[in-house]
Short mmCIF file of C-alpha atoms in Angstrom, two decimals:
data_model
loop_
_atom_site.label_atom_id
_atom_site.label_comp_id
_atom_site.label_asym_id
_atom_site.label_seq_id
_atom_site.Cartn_x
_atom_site.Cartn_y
_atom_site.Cartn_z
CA UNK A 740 62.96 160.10 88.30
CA UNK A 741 64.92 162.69 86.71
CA UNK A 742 66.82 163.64 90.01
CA UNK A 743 67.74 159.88 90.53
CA UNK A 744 68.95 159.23 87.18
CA UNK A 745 71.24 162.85 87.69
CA UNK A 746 72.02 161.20 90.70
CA UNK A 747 73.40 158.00 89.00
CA UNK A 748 74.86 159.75 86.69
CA UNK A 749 76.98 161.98 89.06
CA UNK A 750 78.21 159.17 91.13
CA UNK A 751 80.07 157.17 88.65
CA UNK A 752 82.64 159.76 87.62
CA UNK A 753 83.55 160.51 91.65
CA UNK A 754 83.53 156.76 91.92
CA UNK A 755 86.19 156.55 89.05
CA UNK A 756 87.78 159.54 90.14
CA UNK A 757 88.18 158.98 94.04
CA UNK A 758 90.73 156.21 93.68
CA UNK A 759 93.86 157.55 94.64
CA UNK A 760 96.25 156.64 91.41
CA UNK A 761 95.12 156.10 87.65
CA UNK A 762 97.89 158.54 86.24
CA UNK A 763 99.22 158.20 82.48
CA UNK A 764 102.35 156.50 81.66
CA UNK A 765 105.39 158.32 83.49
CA UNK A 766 108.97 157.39 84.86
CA UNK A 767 109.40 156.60 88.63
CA UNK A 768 111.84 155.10 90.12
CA UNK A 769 113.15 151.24 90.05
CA UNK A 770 112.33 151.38 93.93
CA UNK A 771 108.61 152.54 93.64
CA UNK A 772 107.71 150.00 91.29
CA UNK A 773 109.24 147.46 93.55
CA UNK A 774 107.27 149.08 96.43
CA UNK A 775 104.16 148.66 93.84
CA UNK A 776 104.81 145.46 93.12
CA UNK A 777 105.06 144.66 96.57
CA UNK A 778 101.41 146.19 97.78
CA UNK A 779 100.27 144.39 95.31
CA UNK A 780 101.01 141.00 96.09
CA UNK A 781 100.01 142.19 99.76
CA UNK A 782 96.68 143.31 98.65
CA UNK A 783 95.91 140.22 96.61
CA UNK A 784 96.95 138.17 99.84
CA UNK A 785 94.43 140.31 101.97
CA UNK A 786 91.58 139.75 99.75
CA UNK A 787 91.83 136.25 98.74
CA UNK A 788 92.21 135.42 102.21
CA UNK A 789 88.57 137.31 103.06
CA UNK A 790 87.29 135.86 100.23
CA UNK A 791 87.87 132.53 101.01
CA UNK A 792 87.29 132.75 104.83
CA UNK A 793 84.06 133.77 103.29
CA UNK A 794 82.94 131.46 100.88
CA UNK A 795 83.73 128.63 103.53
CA UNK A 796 82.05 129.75 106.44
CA UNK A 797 78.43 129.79 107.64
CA UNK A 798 76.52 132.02 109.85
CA UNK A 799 76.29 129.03 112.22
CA UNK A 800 80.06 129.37 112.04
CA UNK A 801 80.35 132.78 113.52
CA UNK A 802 77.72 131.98 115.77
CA UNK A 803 79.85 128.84 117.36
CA UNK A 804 82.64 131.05 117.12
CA UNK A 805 81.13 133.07 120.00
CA UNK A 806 79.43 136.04 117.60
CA UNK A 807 76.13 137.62 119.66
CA UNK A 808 75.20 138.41 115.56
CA UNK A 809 76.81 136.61 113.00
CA UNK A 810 75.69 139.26 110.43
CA UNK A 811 77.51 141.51 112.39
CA UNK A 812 81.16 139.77 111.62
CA UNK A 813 80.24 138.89 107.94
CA UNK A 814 79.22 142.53 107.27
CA UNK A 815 82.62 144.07 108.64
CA UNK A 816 84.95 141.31 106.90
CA UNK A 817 82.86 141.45 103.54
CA UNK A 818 83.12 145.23 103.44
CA UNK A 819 86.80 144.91 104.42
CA UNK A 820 87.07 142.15 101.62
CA UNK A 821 85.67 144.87 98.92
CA UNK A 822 88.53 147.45 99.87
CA UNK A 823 91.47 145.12 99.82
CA UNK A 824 90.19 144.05 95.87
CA UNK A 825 89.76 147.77 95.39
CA UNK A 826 93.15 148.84 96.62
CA UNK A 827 94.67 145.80 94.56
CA UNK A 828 93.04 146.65 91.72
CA UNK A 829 93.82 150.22 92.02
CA UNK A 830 97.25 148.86 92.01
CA UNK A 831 97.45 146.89 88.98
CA UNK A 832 95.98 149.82 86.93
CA UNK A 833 99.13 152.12 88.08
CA UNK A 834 101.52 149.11 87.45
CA UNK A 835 99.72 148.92 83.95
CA UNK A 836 100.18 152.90 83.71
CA UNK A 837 103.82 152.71 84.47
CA UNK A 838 104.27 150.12 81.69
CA UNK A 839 104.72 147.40 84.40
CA UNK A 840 103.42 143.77 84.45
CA UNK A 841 100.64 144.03 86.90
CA UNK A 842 100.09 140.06 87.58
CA UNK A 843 101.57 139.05 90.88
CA UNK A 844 103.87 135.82 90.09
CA UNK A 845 102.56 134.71 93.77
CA UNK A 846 99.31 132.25 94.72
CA UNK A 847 98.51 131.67 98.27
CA UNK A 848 97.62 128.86 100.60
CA UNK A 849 94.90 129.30 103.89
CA UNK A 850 94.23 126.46 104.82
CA UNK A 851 95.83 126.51 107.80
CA UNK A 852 94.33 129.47 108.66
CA UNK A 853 90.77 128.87 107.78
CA UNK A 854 90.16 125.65 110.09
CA UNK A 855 87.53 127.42 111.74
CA UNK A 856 86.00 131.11 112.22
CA UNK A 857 88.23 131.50 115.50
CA UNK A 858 91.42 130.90 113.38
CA UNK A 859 90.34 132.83 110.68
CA UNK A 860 89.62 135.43 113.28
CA UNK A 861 92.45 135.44 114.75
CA UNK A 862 94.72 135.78 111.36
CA UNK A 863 92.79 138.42 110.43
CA UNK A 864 94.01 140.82 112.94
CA UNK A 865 98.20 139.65 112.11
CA UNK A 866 97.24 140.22 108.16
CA UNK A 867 95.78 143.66 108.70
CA UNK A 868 97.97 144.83 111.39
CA UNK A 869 100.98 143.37 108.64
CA UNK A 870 99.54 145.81 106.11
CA UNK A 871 99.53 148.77 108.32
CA UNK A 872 103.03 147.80 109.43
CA UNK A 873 104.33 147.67 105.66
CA UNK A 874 102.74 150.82 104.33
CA UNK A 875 103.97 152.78 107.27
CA UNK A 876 107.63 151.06 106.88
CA UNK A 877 107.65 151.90 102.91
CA UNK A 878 106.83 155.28 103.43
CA UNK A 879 110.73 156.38 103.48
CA UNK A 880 111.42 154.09 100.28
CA UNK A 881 109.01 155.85 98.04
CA UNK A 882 110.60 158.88 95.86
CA UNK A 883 107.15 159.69 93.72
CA UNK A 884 104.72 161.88 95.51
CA UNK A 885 101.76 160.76 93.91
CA UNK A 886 102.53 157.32 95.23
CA UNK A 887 103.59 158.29 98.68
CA UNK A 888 99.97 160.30 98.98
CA UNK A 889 98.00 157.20 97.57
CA UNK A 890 99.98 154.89 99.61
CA UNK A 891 99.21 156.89 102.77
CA UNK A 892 95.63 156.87 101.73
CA UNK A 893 95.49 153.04 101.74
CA UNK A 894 97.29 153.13 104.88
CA UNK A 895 94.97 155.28 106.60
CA UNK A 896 92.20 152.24 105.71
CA UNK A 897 94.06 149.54 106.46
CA UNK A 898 94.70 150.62 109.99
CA UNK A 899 90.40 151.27 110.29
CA UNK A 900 90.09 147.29 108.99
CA UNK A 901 92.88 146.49 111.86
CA UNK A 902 90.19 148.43 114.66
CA UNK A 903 86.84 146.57 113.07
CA UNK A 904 89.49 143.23 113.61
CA UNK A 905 90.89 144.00 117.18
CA UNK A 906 87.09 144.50 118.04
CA UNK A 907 85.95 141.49 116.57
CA UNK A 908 88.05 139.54 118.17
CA UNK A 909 86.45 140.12 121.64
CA UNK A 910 89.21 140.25 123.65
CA UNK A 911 91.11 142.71 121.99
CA UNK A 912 91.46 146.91 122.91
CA UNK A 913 90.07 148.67 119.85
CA UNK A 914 93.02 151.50 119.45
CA UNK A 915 95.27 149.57 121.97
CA UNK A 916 98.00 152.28 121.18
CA UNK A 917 98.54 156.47 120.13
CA UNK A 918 101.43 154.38 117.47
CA UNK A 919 101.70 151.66 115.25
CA UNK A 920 104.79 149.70 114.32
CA UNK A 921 106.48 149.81 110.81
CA UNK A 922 108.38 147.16 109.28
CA UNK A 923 110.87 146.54 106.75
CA UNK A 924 110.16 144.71 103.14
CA UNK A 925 111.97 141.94 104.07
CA UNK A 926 109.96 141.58 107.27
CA UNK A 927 106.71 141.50 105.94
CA UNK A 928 107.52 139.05 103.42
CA UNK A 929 108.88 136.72 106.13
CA UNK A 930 105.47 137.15 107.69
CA UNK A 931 103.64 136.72 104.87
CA UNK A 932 105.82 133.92 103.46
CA UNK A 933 103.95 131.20 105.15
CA UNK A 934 100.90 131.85 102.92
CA UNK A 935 102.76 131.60 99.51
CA UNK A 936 102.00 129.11 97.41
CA UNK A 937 105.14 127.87 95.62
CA UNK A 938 107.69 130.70 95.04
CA UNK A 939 107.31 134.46 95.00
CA UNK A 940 109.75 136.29 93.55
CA UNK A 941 109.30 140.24 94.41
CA UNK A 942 112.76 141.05 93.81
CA UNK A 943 112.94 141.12 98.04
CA UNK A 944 114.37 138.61 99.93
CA UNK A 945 112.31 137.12 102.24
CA UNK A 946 113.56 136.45 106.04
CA UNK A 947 113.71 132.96 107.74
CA UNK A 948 110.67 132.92 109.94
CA UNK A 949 110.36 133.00 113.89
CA UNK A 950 107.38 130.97 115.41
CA UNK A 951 106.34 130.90 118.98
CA UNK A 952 105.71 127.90 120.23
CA UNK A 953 103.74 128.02 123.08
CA UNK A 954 100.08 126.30 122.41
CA UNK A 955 98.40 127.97 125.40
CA UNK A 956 97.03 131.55 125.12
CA UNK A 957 99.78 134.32 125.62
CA UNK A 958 99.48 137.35 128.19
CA UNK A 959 101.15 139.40 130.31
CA UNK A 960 103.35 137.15 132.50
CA UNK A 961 103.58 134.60 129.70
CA UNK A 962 107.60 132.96 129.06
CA UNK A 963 107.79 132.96 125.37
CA UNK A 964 109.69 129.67 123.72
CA UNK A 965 110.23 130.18 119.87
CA UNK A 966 111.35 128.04 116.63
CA UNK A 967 113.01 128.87 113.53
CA UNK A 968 115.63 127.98 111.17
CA UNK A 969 118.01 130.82 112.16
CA UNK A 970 117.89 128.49 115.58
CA UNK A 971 119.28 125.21 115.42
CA UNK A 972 121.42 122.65 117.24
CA UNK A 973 124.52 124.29 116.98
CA UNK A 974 123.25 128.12 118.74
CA UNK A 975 123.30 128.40 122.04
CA UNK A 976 120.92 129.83 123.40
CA UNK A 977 122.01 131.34 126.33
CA UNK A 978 123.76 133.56 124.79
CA UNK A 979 120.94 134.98 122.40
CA UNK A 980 117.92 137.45 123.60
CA UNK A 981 114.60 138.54 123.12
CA UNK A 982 113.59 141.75 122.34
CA UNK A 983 109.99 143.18 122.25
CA UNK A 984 108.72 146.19 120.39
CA UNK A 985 105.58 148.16 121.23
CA UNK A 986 103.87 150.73 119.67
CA UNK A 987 105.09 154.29 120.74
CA UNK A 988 108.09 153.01 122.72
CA UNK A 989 111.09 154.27 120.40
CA UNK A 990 113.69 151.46 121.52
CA UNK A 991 112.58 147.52 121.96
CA UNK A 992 112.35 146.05 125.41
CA UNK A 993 115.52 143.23 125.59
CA UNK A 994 115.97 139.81 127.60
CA UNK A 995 117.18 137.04 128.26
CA UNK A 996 116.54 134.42 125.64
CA UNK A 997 115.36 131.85 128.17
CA UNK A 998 113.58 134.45 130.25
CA UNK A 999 111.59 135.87 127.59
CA UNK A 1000 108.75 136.87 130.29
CA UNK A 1001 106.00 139.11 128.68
CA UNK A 1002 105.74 141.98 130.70
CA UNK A 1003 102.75 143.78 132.70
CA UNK A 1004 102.98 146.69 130.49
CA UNK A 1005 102.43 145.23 127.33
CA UNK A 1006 98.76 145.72 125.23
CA UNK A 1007 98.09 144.87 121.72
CA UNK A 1008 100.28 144.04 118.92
CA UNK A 1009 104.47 143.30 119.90
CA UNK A 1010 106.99 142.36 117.67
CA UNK A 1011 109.27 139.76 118.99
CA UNK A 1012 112.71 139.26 117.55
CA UNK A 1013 115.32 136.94 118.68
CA UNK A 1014 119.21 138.89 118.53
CA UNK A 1015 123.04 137.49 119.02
CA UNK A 1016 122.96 140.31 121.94
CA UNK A 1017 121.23 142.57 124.64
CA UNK A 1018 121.61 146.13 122.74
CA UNK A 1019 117.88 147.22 122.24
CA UNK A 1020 116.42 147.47 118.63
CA UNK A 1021 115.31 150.81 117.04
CA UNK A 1022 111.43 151.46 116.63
CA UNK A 1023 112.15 153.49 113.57
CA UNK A 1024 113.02 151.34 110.50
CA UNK A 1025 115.21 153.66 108.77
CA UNK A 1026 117.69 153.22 111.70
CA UNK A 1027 116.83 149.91 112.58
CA UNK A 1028 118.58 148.72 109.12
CA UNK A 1029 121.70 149.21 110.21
CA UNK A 1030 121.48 146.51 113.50
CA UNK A 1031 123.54 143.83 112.77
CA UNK A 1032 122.46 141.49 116.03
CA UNK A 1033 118.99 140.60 114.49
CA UNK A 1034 119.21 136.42 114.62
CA UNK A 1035 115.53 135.65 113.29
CA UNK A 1036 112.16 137.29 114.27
CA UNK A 1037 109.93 139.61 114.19
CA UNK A 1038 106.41 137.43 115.26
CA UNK A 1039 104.24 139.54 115.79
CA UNK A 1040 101.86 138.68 118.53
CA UNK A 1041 98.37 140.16 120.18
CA UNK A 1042 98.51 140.56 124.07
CA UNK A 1043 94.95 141.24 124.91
CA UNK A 1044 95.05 142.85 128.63
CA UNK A 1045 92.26 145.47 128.60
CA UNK A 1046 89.50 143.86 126.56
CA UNK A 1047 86.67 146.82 126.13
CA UNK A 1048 82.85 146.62 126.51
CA UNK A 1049 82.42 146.88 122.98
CA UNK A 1050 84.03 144.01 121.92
CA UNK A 1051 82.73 142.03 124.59
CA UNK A 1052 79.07 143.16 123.52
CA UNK A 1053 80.34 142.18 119.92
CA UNK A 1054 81.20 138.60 120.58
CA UNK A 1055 80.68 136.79 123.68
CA UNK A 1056 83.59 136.98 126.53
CA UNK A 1057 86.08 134.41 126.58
CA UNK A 1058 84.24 132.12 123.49
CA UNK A 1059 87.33 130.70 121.10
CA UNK A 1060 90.04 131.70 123.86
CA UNK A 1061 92.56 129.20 123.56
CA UNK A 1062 92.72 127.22 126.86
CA UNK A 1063 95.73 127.43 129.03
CA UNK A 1064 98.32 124.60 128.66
CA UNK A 1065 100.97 122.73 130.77
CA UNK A 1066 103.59 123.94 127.52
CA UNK A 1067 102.63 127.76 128.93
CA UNK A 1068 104.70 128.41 131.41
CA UNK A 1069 102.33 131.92 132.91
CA UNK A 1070 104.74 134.02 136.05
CA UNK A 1071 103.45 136.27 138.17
CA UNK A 1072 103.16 140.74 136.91
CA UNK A 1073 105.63 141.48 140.10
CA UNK A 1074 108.33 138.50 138.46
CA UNK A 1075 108.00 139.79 135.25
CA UNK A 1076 108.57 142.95 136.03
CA UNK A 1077 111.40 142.35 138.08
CA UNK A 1078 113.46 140.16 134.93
CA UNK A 1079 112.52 143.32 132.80
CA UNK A 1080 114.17 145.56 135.52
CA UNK A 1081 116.81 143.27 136.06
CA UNK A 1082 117.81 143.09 132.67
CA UNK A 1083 117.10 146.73 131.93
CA UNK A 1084 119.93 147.49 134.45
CA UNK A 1085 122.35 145.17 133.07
CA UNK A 1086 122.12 146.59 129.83
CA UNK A 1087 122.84 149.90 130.61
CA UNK A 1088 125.76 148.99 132.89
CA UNK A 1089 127.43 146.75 130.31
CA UNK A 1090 126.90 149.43 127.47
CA UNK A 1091 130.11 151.10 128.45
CA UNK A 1092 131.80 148.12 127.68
CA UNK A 1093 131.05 148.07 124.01
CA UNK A 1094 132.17 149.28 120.96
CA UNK A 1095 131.24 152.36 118.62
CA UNK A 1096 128.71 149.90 116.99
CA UNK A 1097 126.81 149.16 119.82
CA UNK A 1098 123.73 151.28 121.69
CA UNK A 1099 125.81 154.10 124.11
CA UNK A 1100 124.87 153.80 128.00
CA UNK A 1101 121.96 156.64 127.60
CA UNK A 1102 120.29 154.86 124.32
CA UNK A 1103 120.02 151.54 126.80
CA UNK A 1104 118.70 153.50 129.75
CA UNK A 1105 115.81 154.76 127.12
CA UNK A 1106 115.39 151.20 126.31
CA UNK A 1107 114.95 150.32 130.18
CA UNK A 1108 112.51 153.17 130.34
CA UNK A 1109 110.52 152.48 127.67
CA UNK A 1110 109.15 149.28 129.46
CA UNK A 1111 106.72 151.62 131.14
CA UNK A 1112 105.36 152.05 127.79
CA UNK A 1113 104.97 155.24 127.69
CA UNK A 1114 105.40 158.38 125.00
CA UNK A 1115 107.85 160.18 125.07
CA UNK A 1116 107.60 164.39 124.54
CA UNK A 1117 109.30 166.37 122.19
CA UNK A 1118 112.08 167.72 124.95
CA UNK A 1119 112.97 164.57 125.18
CA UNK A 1120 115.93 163.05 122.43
CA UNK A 1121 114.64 159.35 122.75
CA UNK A 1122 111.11 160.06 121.62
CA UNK A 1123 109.45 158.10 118.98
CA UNK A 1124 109.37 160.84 116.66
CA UNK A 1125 112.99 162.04 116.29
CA UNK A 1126 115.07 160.56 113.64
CA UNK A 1127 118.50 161.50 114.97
CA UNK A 1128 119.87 158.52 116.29
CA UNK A 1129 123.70 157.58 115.70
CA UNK A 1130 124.65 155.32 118.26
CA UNK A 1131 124.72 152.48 115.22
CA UNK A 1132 127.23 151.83 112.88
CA UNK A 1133 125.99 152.77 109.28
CA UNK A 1134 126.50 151.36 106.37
CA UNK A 1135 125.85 147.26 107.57
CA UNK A 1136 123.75 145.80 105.58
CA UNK A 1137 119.66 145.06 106.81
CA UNK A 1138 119.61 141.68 108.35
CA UNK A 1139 115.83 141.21 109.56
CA UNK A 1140 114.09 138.08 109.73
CA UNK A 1141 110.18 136.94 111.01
CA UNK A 1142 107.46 135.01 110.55
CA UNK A 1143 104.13 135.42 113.46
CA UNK A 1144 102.77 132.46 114.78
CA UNK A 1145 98.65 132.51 114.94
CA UNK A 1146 97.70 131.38 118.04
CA UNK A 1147 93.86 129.81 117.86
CA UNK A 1148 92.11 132.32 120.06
#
């Protein structure tokens, strides 16, 4: 008895004392507490969306929804649940520290996202991947230390929640990738946006939204259509272009608008954005702020080409897969690959045609080579890691846009 109650009594301090933040009252920065204020409202939209996907759903639910153990799912998105209210509490308490106003201003809406556990599912894996995407693309806004440290410790979680989710889903590689994507503030929100409630006023301004449109399941091969207010009437479209960013791959892949083909090397999660021309987008989102051709996007979308044994043992193959429809147009690996090529080589011969502000005839010939979806080593200028590019313009102000459609797989 007496070592159990020591026990007890030991655990609460190191559970008070292992959250990341709690400091006293201190000055930081007008940006941190935006950042702050920012993973907070994120956070809040994490965990009331597990909560309510829980409180609605059944086991039956899960177990229609192709689960070989329902207990298995509810476990995983519970415990993820806990640490999303954890983190936003965590949060608050730092805002409250720093003399802030910890209540978010924003309330949220799901229920287009909670029509059934395959939904739900499948907007899981865009919200999770979304926070690991806007911790890693704050990381070069934050000026405190403390908060840079706790904000990579969240980070670190959120990207084991977005593993649990690509397993869960069944079809989906575990670690589909040796990178992940970052995005900017003003991209999240625009993917997030759909969920608000009413206004929400971060002090960010939140990017008209790209949807694609395509109600059949999306793979390799697949030609993307897309909506969005940025594209109306008056565009045309044959002048615009697609461009796709993967994981590791330090420049986007760009096409044609109208021959927006996923290609044979994409797995995982791809960002999609729609530009005013063909020069290839920056992975890293400190240079990426400076490309003034972004017309709407990203969506971020889930290509599931190497599903693994232990999803499949997870949840049963194929159950919830979206069927294929006659509004999916689905080409051959050998066509697609042949539009990317195709367009990879006009890029880089037009790219001595343009102008100081556009991507110079080697950056494009990365972008071509980057289709293979590969990594690039540290001999090599165009790798993911280097942060020297100059090929851009500075000093244009961020123009990024997006919104990710949730396809019911």
């Amino acid at each position: 008895m007496l070592f159990s109650t020591t026990f007890l009594v030991m655990a609460v301090p190191l559970a008070v004392y292992a959250a990341p933040l709690r400091t006293t009252k201190r000055q930081v920065a007008a940006i941190d507490v935006t950042v702050l204020q920012f993973a907070n409202t994120l956070e809040q939209l994490e965990s009331q969306f597990y909560a309510a996907g829980l409180s609605k759903f059944q086991d039956s639910d899960f177990a229609a929804a192709g689960f070989t153990a329902s207990s298995i799912a509810i476990q995983q998105i519970t415990n993820i649940q806990s640490d999303e209210a954890t983190h936003a509490s965590i949060l608050e308490e730092e805002l409250t520290a720093l003399g802030q106003n910890p209540n978010s201003t924003c309330s949220f809406n799901f229920d287009s996202a909670l029509t059934d556990v395959t939904t739900m599912a499948a907007t899981a894996r865009v919200v999770e991947n979304l926070g690991v995407m806007a911790y890693l693309g704050a990381a070069s806004l934050l000026t405190d230390p403390q908060l840079l440290e706790a904000a990579g410790s969240i980070l670190t979680v959120e990207a084991r929640h977005q593993t649990i989710l690509n397993v869960l889903s069944g079809t989906g590689t575990a670690i589909p990738s040796a990178f992940d994507l970052a995005l900017t503030p003003s991209e999240v929100l625009a993917v997030a946006s759909p969920f608000f409630s009413g206004t929400c006023d971060l002090g960010i301004p939140a990017n008209p939204t790209l949807t694609v449109t395509n109600t059949g399941s999306v793979g390799q091969g697949t030609s993307l259509t897309f909506s969005s207010t940025a594209i109306n009437s008056s565009v045309d479209t044959s002048t615009l272009f697609c461009q796709m960013m993967l994981g590791g791959n330090p420049f986007s892949i760009s096409l044609p608008y109208n021959q927006c083909v996923v290609p044979s090397t994409v797995n995982g999660p791809v960002a999609i954005y729609v530009t005013s021309d063909d020069n290839p987008l920056q992975s890293n989102v400190v240079n990426r702020a400076s490309a003034n051709n972004i017309l709407a996007g990203p969506t971020v979308a889930f290509i599931d080409a190497q599903p693994e044994t232990l999803g499949q043992m997870v949840r049963s193959s194929g159950t919830g897969t979206a069927s294929a429809s006659s509004s999916t147009q689905t080409i051959s690996p050998d066509v697609a690959a042949s539009i990317v090529s195709a367009q990879g080589s006009a890029t880089a011969a037009g790219a001595t045609a343009t102008d100081s502000t556009s991507v110079s005839a080697t950056d494009s010939s990365a972008a071509a080579a980057s289709t293979a979806n590969s990594v690039n080593d540290s001999s090599d200028p165009s790798a993911p890691f280097r942060d020297d590019f100059t090929g851009l313009a500075p000093g244009n102000a961020i123009n990024v846009i997006g919104w990710s459609n949730i396809p019911s797989n």
